[in-house]
Amino acid sequence: LGRLFFVPYSDFSEKIYKGHPQSPQTAAATTAAAAAAAAATAATAAAAETTAATAAAVETTAAAAAATAAAEAVEEETPGRDRRRGLRRRTTR
């Protein structure tokens, strides 16, 4: 811990203070942080792709619902089997 938090009597803190390269611990921490950032970026990209896919699915569902509604409207406009049966029943009686 002394090496990570730069306690005055640790070797690495003195080396860093004098301008020497980073300690192995600090380099490892930096690498780990970079890896975590890369993983977070990848997760964000995956989430964005998932969101886009979900949006596309919602659009597809909405389009299908609109098509179904249009088909139902056409069916209602044109006399269907039930109406013809009803008319025939009325005419035969």
mmCIF file of C-alpha atoms in Angstrom:
data_model
loop_
_atom_site.group_PDB
_atom_site.id
_atom_site.type_symbol
_atom_site.label_atom_id
_atom_site.label_comp_id
_atom_site.label_asym_id
_atom_site.label_seq_id
_atom_site.Cartn_x
_atom_site.Cartn_y
_atom_site.Cartn_z
ATOM 1 C CA LEU A 1 0.000 0.000 0.000
ATOM 2 C CA GLY A 2 2.865 2.328 0.723
ATOM 3 C CA ARG A 3 4.047 1.979 -2.847
ATOM 4 C CA LEU A 4 0.617 2.728 -4.295
ATOM 5 C CA PHE A 5 -0.140 5.688 -2.057
ATOM 6 C CA PHE A 6 3.357 7.192 -2.231
ATOM 7 C CA VAL A 7 4.341 6.985 1.431
ATOM 8 C CA PRO A 8 7.489 9.166 1.783
ATOM 9 C CA TYR A 9 9.823 6.321 2.793
ATOM 10 C CA SER A 10 8.870 3.880 0.030
ATOM 11 C CA ASP A 11 11.338 3.350 -2.818
ATOM 12 C CA PHE A 12 8.840 3.806 -5.610
ATOM 13 C CA SER A 13 7.441 7.077 -4.302
ATOM 14 C CA GLU A 14 10.985 8.476 -4.171
ATOM 15 C CA LYS A 15 11.695 7.269 -7.703
ATOM 16 C CA ILE A 16 8.460 8.764 -9.012
ATOM 17 C CA TYR A 17 9.129 11.987 -7.128
ATOM 18 C CA LYS A 18 12.575 12.176 -8.748
ATOM 19 C CA GLY A 19 11.040 11.657 -12.171
ATOM 20 C CA HIS A 20 11.705 7.937 -12.682
ATOM 21 C CA PRO A 21 9.224 5.772 -14.570
ATOM 22 C CA GLN A 22 6.067 4.611 -12.862
ATOM 23 C CA SER A 23 6.096 1.777 -10.372
ATOM 24 C CA PRO A 24 4.962 -1.666 -11.536
ATOM 25 C CA GLN A 25 1.912 -1.368 -9.270
ATOM 26 C CA THR A 26 0.887 1.943 -10.793
ATOM 27 C CA ALA A 27 1.483 0.618 -14.305
ATOM 28 C CA ALA A 28 -0.603 -2.463 -13.508
ATOM 29 C CA ALA A 29 -3.347 -0.287 -12.062
ATOM 30 C CA THR A 30 -3.264 1.931 -15.152
ATOM 31 C CA THR A 31 -3.441 -1.124 -17.408
ATOM 32 C CA ALA A 32 -6.321 -2.534 -15.378
ATOM 33 C CA ALA A 33 -8.129 0.795 -15.540
ATOM 34 C CA ALA A 34 -7.609 0.957 -19.305
ATOM 35 C CA ALA A 35 -8.906 -2.603 -19.667
ATOM 36 C CA ALA A 36 -11.930 -1.756 -17.539
ATOM 37 C CA ALA A 37 -12.580 1.335 -19.652
ATOM 38 C CA ALA A 38 -12.326 -0.745 -22.830
ATOM 39 C CA ALA A 39 -14.731 -3.302 -21.377
ATOM 40 C CA ALA A 40 -17.125 -0.532 -20.401
ATOM 41 C CA THR A 41 -16.913 0.911 -23.911
ATOM 42 C CA ALA A 42 -17.613 -2.505 -25.415
ATOM 43 C CA ALA A 43 -20.543 -2.984 -23.053
ATOM 44 C CA THR A 44 -21.889 0.430 -23.992
ATOM 45 C CA ALA A 45 -21.574 -0.391 -27.695
ATOM 46 C CA ALA A 46 -23.328 -3.720 -27.144
ATOM 47 C CA ALA A 47 -26.068 -1.952 -25.215
ATOM 48 C CA ALA A 48 -26.442 0.560 -28.041
ATOM 49 C CA GLU A 49 -26.711 -2.273 -30.564
ATOM 50 C CA THR A 50 -29.287 -4.015 -28.382
ATOM 51 C CA THR A 51 -31.228 -0.775 -28.080
ATOM 52 C CA ALA A 52 -31.149 -0.321 -31.858
ATOM 53 C CA ALA A 53 -32.298 -3.906 -32.363
ATOM 54 C CA THR A 54 -35.095 -3.384 -29.855
ATOM 55 C CA ALA A 55 -36.139 -0.184 -31.608
ATOM 56 C CA ALA A 56 -36.160 -2.007 -34.945
ATOM 57 C CA ALA A 57 -38.262 -4.788 -33.426
ATOM 58 C CA VAL A 58 -40.683 -2.226 -32.012
ATOM 59 C CA GLU A 59 -40.919 -0.555 -35.423
ATOM 60 C CA THR A 60 -41.517 -3.921 -37.084
ATOM 61 C CA THR A 61 -44.206 -4.743 -34.538
ATOM 62 C CA ALA A 62 -45.830 -1.354 -35.050
ATOM 63 C CA ALA A 63 -45.754 -1.815 -38.821
ATOM 64 C CA ALA A 64 -47.285 -5.278 -38.476
ATOM 65 C CA ALA A 65 -49.973 -3.889 -36.185
ATOM 66 C CA ALA A 66 -50.707 -1.118 -38.696
ATOM 67 C CA ALA A 67 -50.908 -3.652 -41.520
ATOM 68 C CA THR A 68 -53.246 -5.817 -39.456
ATOM 69 C CA ALA A 69 -55.424 -2.813 -38.647
ATOM 70 C CA ALA A 70 -55.544 -1.869 -42.331
ATOM 71 C CA ALA A 71 -56.483 -5.434 -43.283
ATOM 72 C CA GLU A 72 -59.215 -5.466 -40.643
ATOM 73 C CA ALA A 73 -60.523 -2.133 -41.934
ATOM 74 C CA VAL A 74 -60.669 -3.553 -45.466
ATOM 75 C CA GLU A 75 -62.479 -6.636 -44.170
ATOM 76 C CA GLU A 76 -65.000 -4.426 -42.391
ATOM 77 C CA GLU A 77 -65.583 -2.357 -45.533
ATOM 78 C CA THR A 78 -66.181 -5.364 -47.779
ATOM 79 C CA PRO A 79 -69.127 -7.575 -46.862
ATOM 80 C CA GLY A 80 -67.753 -10.703 -45.262
ATOM 81 C CA ARG A 81 -69.112 -14.212 -44.823
ATOM 82 C CA ASP A 82 -71.171 -13.270 -41.777
ATOM 83 C CA ARG A 83 -72.962 -10.458 -43.587
ATOM 84 C CA ARG A 84 -73.663 -12.640 -46.610
ATOM 85 C CA ARG A 85 -75.008 -15.398 -44.388
ATOM 86 C CA GLY A 86 -77.155 -12.878 -42.573
ATOM 87 C CA LEU A 87 -78.506 -11.423 -45.800
ATOM 88 C CA ARG A 88 -79.226 -14.869 -47.173
ATOM 89 C CA ARG A 89 -81.058 -15.812 -44.001
ATOM 90 C CA ARG A 90 -83.145 -12.680 -44.195
ATOM 91 C CA THR A 91 -83.940 -13.213 -47.866
ATOM 92 C CA THR A 92 -84.867 -16.886 -47.395
ATOM 93 C CA ARG A 93 -87.194 -16.082 -44.510
#
